[in-house]
Coordinates of C-alpha atoms in Angstrom, one line a residue:
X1 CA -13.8 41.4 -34.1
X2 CA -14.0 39.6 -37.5
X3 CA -12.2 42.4 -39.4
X4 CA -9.3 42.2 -36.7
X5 CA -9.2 38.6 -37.1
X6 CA -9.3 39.8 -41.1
X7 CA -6.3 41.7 -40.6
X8 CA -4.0 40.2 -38.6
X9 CA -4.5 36.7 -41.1
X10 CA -2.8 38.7 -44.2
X11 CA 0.4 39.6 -41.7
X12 CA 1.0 36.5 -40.2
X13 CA 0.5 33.6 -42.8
X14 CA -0.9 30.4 -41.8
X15 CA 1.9 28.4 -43.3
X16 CA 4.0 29.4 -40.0
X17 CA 1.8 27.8 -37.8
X18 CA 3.0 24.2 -36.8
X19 CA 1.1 21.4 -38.4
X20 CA -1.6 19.4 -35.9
X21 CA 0.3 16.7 -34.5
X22 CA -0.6 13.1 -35.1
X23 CA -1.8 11.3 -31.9
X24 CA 0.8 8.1 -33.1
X25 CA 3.7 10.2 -34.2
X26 CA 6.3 11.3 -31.8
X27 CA 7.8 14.6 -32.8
X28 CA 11.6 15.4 -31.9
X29 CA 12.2 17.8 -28.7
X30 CA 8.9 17.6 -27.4
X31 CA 7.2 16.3 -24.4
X32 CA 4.7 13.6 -24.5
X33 CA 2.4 15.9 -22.2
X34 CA 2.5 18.7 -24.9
X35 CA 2.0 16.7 -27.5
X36 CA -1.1 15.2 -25.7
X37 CA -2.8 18.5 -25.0
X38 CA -2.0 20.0 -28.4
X39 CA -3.5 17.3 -30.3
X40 CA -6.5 17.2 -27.6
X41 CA -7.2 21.5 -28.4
X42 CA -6.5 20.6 -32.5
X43 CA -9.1 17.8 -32.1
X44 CA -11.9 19.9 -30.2
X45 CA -11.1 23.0 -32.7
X46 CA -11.5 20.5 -35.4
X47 CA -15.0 19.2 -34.0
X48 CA -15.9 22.8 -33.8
X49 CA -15.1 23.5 -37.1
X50 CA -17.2 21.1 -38.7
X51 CA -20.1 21.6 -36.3
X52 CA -20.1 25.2 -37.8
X53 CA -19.6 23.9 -41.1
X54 CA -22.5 21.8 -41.0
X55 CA -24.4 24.8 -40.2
X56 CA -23.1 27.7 -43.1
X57 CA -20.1 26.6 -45.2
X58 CA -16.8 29.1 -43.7
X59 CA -15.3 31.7 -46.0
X60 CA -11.8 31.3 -46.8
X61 CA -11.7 34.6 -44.1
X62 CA -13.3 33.0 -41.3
X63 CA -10.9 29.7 -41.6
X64 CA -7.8 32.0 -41.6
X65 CA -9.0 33.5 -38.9
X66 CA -9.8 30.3 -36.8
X67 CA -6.3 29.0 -37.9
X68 CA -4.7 31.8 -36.5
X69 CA -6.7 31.6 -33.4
X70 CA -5.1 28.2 -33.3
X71 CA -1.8 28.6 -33.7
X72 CA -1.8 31.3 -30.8
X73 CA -3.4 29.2 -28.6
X74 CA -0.7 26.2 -29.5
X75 CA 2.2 28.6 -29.6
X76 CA 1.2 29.4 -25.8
X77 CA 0.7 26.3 -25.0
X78 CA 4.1 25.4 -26.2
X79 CA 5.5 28.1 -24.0
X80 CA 3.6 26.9 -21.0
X81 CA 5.1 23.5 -21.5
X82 CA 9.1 24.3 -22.1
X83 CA 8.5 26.5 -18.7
X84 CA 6.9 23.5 -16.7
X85 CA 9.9 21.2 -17.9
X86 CA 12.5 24.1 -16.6
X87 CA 11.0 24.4 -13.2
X88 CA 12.3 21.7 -10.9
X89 CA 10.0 19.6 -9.2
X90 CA 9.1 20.3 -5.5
X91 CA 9.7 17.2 -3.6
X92 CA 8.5 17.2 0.2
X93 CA 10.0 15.1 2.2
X94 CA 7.8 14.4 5.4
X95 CA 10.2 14.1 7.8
X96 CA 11.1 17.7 7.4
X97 CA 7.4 18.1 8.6
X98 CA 7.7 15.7 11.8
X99 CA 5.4 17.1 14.7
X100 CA 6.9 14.4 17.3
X101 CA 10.6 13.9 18.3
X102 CA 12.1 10.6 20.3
X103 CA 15.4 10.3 22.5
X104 CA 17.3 6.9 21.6
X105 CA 20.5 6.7 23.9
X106 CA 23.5 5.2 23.6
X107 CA 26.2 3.9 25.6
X108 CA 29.8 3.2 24.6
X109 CA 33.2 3.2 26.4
X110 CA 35.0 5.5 24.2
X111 CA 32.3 8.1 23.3
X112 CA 30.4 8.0 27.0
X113 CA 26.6 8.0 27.6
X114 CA 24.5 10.5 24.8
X115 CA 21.3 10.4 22.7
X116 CA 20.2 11.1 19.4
X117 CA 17.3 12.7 18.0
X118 CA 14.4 10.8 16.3
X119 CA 11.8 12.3 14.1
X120 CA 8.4 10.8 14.5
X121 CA 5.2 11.0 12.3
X122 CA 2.7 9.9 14.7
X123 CA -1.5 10.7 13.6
X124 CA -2.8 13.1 15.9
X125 CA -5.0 12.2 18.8
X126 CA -8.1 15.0 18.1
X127 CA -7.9 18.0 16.1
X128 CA -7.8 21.4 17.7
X129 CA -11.7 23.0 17.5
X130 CA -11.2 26.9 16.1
X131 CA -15.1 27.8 17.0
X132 CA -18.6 26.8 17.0
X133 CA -21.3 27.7 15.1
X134 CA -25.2 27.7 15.4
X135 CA -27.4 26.8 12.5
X136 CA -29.9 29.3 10.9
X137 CA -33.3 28.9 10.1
X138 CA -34.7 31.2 7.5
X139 CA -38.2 33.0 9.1
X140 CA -40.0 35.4 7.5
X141 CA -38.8 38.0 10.0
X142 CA -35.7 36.6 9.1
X143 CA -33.2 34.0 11.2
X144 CA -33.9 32.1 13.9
X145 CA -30.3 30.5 15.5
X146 CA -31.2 26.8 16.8
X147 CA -29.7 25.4 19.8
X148 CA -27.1 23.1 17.6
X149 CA -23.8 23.6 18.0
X150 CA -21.5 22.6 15.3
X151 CA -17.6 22.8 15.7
X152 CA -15.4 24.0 13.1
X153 CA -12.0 22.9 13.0
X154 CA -8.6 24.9 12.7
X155 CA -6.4 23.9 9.6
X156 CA -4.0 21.2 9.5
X157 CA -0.5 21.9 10.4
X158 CA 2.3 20.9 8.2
X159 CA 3.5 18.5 10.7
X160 CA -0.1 17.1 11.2
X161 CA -0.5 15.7 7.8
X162 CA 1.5 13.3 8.1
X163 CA 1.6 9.7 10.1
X164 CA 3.2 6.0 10.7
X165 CA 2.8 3.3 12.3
X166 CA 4.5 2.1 15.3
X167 CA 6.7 -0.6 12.7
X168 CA 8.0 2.6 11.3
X169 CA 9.1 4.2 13.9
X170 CA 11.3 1.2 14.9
X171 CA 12.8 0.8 12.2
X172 CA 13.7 4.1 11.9
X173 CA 15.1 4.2 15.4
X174 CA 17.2 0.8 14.9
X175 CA 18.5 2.6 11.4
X176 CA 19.9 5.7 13.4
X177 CA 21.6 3.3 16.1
X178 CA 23.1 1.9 13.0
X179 CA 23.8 4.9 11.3
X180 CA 25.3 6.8 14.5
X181 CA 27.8 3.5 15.7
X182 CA 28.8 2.2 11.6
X183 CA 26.6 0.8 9.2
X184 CA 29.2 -1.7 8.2
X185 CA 28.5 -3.7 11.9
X186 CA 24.7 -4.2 10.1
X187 CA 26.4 -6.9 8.6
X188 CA 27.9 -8.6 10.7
X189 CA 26.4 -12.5 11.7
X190 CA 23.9 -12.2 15.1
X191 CA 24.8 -8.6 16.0
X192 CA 21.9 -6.4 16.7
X193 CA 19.8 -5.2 19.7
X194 CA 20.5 -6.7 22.8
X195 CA 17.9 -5.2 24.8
X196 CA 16.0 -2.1 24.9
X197 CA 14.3 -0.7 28.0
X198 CA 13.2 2.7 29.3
X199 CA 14.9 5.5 30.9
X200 CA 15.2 8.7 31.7
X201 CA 18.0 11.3 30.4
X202 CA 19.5 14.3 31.5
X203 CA 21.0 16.6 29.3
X204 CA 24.5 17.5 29.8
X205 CA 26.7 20.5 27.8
X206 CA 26.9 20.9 24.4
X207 CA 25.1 19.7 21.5
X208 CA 28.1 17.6 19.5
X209 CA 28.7 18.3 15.7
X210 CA 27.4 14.9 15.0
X211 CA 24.3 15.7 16.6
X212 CA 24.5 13.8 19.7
X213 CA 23.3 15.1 23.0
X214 CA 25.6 14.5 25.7
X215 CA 24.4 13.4 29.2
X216 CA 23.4 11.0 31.6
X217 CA 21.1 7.7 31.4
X218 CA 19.5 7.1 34.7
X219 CA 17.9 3.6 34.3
X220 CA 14.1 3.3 36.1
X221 CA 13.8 1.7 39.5
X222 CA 10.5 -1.0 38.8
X223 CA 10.6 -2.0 42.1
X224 CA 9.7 1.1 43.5
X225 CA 7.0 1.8 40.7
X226 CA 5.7 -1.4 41.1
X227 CA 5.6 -0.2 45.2
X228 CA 3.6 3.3 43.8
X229 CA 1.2 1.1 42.1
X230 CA 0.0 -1.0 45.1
X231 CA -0.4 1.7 47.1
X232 CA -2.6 3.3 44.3
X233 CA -4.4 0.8 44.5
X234 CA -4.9 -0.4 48.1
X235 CA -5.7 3.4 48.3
X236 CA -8.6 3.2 46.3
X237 CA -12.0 4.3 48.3
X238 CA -14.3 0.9 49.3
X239 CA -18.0 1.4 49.2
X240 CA -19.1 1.4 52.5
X241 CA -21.9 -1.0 53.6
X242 CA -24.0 0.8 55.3
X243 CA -24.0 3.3 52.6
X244 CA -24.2 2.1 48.9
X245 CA -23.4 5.9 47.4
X246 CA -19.9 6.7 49.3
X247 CA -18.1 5.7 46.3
X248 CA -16.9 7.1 42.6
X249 CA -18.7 7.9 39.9
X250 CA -16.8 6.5 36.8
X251 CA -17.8 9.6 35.0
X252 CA -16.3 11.8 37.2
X253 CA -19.6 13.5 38.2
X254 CA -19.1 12.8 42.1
X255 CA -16.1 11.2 44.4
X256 CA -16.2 9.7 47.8
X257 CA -15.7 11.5 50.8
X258 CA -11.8 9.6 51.2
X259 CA -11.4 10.7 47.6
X260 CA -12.6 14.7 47.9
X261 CA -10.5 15.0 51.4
X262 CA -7.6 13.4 49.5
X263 CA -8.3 16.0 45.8
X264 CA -8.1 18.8 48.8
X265 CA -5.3 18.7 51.0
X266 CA -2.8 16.7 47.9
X267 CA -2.0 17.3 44.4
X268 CA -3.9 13.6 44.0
X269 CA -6.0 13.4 41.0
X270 CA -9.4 10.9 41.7
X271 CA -8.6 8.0 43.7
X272 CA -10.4 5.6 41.9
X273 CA -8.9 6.7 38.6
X274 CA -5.3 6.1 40.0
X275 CA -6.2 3.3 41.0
X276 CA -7.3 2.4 37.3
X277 CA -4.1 3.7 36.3
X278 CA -1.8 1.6 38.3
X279 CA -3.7 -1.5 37.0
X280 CA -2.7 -1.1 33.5
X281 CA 0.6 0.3 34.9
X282 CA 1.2 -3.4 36.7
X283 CA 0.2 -5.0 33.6
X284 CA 2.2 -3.1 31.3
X285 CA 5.3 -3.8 33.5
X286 CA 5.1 -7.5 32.8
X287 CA 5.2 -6.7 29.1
X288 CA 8.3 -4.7 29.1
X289 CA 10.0 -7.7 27.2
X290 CA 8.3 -6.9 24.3
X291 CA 10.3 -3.9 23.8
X292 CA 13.3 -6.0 23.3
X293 CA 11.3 -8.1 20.7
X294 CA 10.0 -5.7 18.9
X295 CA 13.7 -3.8 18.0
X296 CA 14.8 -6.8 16.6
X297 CA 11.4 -7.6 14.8
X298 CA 9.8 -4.2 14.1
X299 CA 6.8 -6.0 11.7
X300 CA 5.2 -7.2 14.4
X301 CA 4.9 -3.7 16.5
X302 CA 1.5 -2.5 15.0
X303 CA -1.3 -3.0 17.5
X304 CA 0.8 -3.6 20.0
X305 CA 0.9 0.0 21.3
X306 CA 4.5 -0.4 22.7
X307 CA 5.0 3.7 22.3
X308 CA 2.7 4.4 24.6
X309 CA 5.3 3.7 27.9
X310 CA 5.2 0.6 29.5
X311 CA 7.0 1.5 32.9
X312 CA 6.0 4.8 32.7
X313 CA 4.7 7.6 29.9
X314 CA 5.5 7.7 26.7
X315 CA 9.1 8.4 25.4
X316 CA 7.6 10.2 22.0
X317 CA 7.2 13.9 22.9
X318 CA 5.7 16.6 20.4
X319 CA 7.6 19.1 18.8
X320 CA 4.5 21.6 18.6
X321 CA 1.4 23.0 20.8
X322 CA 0.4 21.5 24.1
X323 CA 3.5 19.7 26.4
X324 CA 6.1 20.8 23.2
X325 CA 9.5 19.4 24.6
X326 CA 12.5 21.5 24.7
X327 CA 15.7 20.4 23.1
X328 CA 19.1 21.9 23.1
X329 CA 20.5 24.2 20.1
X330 CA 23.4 24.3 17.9
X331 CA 26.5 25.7 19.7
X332 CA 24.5 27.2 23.0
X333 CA 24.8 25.7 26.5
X334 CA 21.9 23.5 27.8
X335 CA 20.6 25.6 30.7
X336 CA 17.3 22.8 31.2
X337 CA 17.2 21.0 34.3
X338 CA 14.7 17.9 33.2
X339 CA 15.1 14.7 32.5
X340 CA 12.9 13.6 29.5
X341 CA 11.6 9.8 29.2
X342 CA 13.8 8.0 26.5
X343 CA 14.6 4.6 24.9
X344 CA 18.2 3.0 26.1
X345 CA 19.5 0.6 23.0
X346 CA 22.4 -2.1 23.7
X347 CA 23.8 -3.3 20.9
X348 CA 26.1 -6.5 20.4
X349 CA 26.1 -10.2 20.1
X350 CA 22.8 -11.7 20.5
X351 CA 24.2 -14.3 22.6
X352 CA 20.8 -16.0 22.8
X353 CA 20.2 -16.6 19.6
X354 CA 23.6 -17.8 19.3
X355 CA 22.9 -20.2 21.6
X356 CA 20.0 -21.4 20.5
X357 CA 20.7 -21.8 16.8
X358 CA 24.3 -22.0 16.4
X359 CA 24.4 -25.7 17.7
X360 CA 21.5 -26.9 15.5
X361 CA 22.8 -25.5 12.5
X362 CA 26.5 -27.1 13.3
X363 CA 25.0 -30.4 13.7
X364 CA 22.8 -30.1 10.7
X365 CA 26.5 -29.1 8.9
X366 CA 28.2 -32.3 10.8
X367 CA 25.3 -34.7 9.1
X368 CA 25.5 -33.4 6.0
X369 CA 29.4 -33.2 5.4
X370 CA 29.3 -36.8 7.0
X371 CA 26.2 -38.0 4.2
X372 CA 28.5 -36.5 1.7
X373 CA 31.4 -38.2 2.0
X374 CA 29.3 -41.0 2.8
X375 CA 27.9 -41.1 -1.0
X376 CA 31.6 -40.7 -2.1
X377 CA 33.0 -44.1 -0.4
X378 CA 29.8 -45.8 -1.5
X379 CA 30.4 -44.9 -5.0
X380 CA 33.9 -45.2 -4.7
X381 CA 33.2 -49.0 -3.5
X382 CA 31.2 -49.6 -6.1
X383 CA 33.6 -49.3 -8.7
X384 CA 33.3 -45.6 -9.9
X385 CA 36.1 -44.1 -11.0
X386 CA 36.6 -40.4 -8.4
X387 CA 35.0 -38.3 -11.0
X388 CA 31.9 -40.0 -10.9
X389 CA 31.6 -40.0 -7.4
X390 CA 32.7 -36.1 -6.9
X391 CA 29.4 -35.5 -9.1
X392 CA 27.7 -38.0 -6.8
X393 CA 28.4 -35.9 -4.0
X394 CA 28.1 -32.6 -5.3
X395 CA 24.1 -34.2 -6.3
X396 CA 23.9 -35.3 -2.8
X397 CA 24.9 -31.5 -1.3
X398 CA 22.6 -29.9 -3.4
X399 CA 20.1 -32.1 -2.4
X400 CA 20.4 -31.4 1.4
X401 CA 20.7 -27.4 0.8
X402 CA 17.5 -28.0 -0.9
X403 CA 15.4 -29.6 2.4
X404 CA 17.8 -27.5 4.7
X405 CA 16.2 -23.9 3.0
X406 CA 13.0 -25.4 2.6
X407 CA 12.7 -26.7 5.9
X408 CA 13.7 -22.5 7.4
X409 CA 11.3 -21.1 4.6

């Protein structure tokens, strides 16, 4: 090996081999990142060298031969680095990788009733479990398996790496209402959502070139869930008193008699657990303002679990595995017959806020032109000349934008 490195130094002199670079120095044409890991391998092939040298002084063979060594591994290095820079950079965007989908619909006189797809990154519940497997206890016979179980995951989807909160998903539903009816009307003084409230739509036709879904909104009756959930509940199975164990067991392990007859002759799930259900079903109706809110203020979503359905399940559906929702394709005819949960948006004046802060803010406007002009007669009676009083006035206005933002801050 040393006579090849022998060799090959009298063909290629060292004197082609680029000099080390200096760690302050910023050579022309190259990349910061090459000139960092060049001078890193010239540094720790300079700390070698001397190492050896402290232990036998090198022959002017051997320190050809370690140059050369060098200037290969630099020159390779250099061709690593000019094919880095030509590659383009990979850049994933995660809503390509969405796992959840959500129906926004619109209404509008000229364009009719239709929805519009919304990606959703929401964190998944529970990951899928691929197998189990026993430990193993070394004998000297050789391995015992133990009665521990251990589960073993599958791998992540692409869609399952990703998540958001319930803010984001808001905001990126408002942003498509904007983007599908103008985003010039985003500017526009106290228009925004009206309200927002759940329904259910039915596909209709053809997928549009713009992407929306043509079809029918058919608005929820809450009277008559509201009916469903008091007979859940006055349905629910009583203990009865001369016999303490005729009831549920909240883990599910035995029902009442009312409730097995009922699981056996009807598609009904456990009494008592309906029951349950239609609890937080009555309570979640008499939050379904907050939808409303929450569109127009989406920072406040988070922990609010909103998404989850208030009137009835949620209106997010997954894209993949278990309960997948199917959507209609590109130029073929919808042949589905189900109506999928969705979000309705109205958007327009918000004639409540309107009301409620347009009057303050003219009569704050009234007052101030009025102490304005008030400073200006003042002055003006005093003997200062208009120009004077002008500035008086302009002091005054500023003076009064100053309390007015610091008073909305």
């Amino acid at each position: 090996m040393g006579r090849y490195f022998i060799k090959c130094a009298f063909v290629f002199s060292p004197k082609t081999f680029p000099p080390p670079p200096s760690p302050t120095s910023r050579p022309v044409g190259r990349s910061r990142v090459w000139k960092r890991l060049t001078f890193q391998h010239w540094r720790n092939a300079r700390t070698a060298e001397n190492e050896s040298m402290s232990n036998h002084e090198m022959t002017s063979d051997n320190r050809y031969a370690v140059d050369l060594e060098r200037g290969i591994v630099m020159s390779e290095m250099r061709r690593e680095s000019m094919t880095s820079r030509s590659t383009p950079r990979q850049v994933t965007n995660p809503l390509e990788k969405a796992g959840q989908i959500c129906f926004v619909c619109l209404d509008r006189p000229r364009d009719g009733q239709y929805a519009i797809q919304v990606p959703c990154l929401l964190a998944k519940q529970s990951r899928a479990v691929d197998h189990w497997t026993q430990e193993m206890i070394p004998v000297p016979d050789g391995f015992v398996l133990t009665g521990n179980l251990s589960p073993v995951y599958a791998p992540l989807e692409d869609w399952e790496k990703f998540s958001e909160d319930d803010r984001a998903v808001y905001i990126r539903m408002v942003e498509a209402c904007f983007q599908d009816l103008g985003r010039w009307k985003r500017w526009l003084p106290y228009y925004g959502v009206v309200s927002l409230a759940e329904v259910d739509f039915q596909f209709d036709g053809r997928i549009g070139e713009n992407g929306r879904l043509p079809g029918l909104i058919i608005p929820l009756d809450i009277d008559e869930i509201e009916k469903d959930c008091k007979e859940a509940i006055e349905g629910q199975p009583r203990p009865d008193d001369l016999n303490g164990y005729d009831h549920c067991d909240p883990a599910g392990t035995y029902h009442a008699q009312d409730c097995e007859t009922a699981m056996k002759h009807s598609d009904h799930d456990c009494l008592t657990k309906e029951a349950d259900e239609a609890r937080e079903r009555l309570r979640r109706l008499e939050l379904r303002y907050l939808l409303t809110r929450l569109a127009r203020k989406p920072a406040d979503a988070n922990g609010l679990d909103t998404l989850s359905g208030m009137a009835q399940g949620s209106p997010i559906y997954p894209l993949f595995g278990k309960g997948k929702v199917e959507t209609p394709v590109m130029n073929e005819l919808w042949t589905g017959n189900t109506a999928v949960r969705a979000l309705h948006f109205v958007f327009g004046f918000q004639m409540d806020r309107i009301k409620m802060e347009v009057p303050f803010l003219v009569s704050v406007g009234v007052l101030g032109i009025g102490v304005i002009w008030l400073a200006v007669l003042v002055s003006k009676g005093a003997g200062v000349d208009w120009g004077m009083a002008l500035a008086l006035a302009q002091v005054v206005a500023a003076s009064i934008s100053i309390v007015i933002t610091s008073l909305r801050h």
